[in-house]
PDB file of C-alpha atoms in Angstrom:
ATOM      1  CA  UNK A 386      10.905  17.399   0.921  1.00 49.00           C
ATOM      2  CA  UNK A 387       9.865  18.672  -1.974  1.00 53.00           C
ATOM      3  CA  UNK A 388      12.000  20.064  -4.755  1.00 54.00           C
ATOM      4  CA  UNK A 389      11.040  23.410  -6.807  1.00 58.00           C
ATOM      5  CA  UNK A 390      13.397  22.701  -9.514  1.00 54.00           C
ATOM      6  CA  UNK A 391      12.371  22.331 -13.508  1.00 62.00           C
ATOM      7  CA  UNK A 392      12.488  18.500 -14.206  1.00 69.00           C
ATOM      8  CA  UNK A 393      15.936  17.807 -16.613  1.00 70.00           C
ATOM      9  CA  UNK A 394      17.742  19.909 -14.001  1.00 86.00           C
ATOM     10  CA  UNK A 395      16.638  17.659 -11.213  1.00 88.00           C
ATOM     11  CA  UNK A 396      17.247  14.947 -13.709  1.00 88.00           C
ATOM     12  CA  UNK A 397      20.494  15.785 -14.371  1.00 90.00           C
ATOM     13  CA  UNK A 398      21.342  16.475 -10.526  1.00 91.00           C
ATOM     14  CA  UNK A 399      20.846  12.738  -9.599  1.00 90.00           C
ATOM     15  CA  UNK A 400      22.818  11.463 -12.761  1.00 92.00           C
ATOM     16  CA  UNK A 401      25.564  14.019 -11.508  1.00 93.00           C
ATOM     17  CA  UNK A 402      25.795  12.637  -7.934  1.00 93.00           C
ATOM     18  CA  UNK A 403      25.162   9.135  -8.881  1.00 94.00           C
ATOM     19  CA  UNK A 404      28.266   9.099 -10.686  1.00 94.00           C
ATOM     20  CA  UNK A 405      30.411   9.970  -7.574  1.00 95.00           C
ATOM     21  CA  UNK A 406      28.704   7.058  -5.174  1.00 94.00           C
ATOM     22  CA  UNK A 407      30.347   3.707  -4.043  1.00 95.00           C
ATOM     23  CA  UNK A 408      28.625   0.552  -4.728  1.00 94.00           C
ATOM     24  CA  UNK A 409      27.141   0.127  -1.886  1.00 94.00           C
ATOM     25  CA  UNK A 410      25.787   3.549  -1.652  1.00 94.00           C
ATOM     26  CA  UNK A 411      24.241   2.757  -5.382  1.00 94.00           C
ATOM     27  CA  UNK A 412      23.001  -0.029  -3.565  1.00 93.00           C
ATOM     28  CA  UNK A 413      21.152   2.182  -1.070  1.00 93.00           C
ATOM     29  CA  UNK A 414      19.998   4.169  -3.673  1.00 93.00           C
ATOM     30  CA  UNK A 415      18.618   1.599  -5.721  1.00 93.00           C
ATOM     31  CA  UNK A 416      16.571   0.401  -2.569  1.00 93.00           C
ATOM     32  CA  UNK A 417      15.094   3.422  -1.991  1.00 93.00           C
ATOM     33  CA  UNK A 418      14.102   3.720  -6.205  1.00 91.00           C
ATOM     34  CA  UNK A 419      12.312   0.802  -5.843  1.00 91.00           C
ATOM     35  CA  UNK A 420      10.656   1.465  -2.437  1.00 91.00           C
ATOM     36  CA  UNK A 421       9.660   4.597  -4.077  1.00 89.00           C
ATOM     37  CA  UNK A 422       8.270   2.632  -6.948  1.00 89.00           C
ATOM     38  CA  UNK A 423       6.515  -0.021  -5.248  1.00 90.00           C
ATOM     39  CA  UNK A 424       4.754   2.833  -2.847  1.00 89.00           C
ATOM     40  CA  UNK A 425       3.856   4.315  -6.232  1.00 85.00           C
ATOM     41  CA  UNK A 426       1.956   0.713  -7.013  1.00 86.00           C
ATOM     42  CA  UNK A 427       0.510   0.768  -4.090  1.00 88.00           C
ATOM     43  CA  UNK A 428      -1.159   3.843  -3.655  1.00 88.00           C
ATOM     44  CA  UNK A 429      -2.556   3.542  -7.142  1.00 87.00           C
ATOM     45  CA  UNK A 430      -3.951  -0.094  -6.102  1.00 87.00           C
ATOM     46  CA  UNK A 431      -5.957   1.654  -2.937  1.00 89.00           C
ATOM     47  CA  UNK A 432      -6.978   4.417  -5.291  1.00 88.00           C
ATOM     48  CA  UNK A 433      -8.518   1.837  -7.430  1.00 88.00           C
ATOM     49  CA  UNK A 434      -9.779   0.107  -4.352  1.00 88.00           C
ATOM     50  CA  UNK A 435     -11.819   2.610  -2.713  1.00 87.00           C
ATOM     51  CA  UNK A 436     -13.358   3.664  -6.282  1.00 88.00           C
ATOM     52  CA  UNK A 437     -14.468   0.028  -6.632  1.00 86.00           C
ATOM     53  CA  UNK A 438     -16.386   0.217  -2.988  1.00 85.00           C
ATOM     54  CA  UNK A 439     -17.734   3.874  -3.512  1.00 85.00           C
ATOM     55  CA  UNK A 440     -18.877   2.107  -7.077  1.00 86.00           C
ATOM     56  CA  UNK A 441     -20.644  -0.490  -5.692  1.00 85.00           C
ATOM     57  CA  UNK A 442     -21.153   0.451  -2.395  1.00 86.00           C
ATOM     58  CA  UNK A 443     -25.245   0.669  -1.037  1.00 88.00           C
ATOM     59  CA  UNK A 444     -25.597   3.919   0.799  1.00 86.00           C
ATOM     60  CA  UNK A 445     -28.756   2.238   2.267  1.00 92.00           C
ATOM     61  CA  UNK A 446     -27.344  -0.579   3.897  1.00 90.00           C
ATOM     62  CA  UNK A 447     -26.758  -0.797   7.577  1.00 92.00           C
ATOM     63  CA  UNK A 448     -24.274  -1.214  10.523  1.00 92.00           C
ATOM     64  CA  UNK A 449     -27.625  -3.538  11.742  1.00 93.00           C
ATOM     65  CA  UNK A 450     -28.227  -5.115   7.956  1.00 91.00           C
ATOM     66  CA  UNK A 451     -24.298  -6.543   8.347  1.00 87.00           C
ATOM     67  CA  UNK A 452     -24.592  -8.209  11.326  1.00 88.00           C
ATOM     68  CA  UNK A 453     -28.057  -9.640  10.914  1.00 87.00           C
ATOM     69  CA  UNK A 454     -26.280 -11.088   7.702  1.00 85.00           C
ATOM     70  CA  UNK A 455     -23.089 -12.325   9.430  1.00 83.00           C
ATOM     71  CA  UNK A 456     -24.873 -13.867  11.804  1.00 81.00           C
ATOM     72  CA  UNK A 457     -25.673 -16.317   9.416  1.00 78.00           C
ATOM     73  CA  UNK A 458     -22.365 -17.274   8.903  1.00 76.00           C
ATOM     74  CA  UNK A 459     -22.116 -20.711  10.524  1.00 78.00           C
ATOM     75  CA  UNK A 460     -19.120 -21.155  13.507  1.00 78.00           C
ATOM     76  CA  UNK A 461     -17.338 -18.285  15.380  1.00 80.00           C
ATOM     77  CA  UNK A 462     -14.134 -16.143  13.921  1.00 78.00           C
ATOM     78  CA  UNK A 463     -12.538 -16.678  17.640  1.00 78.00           C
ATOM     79  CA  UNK A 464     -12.490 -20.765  17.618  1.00 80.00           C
ATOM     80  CA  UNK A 465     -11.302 -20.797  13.897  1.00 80.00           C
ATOM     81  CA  UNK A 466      -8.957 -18.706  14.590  1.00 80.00           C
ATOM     82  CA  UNK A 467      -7.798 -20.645  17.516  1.00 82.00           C
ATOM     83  CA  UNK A 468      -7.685 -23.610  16.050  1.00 82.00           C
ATOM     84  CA  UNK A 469      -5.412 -22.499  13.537  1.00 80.00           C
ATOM     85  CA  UNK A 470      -2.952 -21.518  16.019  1.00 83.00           C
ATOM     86  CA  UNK A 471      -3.173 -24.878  17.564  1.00 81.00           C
ATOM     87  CA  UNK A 472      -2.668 -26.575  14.248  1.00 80.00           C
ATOM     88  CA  UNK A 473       0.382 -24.749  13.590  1.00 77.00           C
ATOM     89  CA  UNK A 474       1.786 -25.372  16.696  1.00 69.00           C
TER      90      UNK A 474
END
């Protein structure tokens, strides 16, 4: 939702109904502030993310050039991965 009001109104809106919530309704609110927040973070982390890859990202490397180059990669993804579930267990 998406509100079409000028900024200190909106601003003072939230102070308004703040002051007439319980504790544990402030409590709810300040979940959701820093959810909110923290999605904030994230999004600018991927942002900075996929302009790191398109940076250095070669447009002439291949589907083909990445598995010929795994496939150099001693031991198999499966067993190591099964392992470690044995080891935990």
């Amino acid at each position: 939702m998406t509100v079409h009001i000028m900024q200190p109104r909106v601003s003072e809106r939230v102070l308004t109904v703040l002051k007439t919530l319980n504790a544990e309704q402030l409590g709810e609110v300040l979940l959701f502030m820093e959810f909110l927040k923290t999605k904030e973070q994230q999004e600018a982390g991927k942002a900075l993310f996929w302009l790191s890859i398109t940076r250095e990202a070669n447009p002439n490397v291949t589907l083909d050039d990445v598995r010929t180059r795994l496939r150099s990669i001693p031991g198999n993804l499966s067993d190591a991965i099964m392992q470690g579930r044995e080891e935990r267990v």
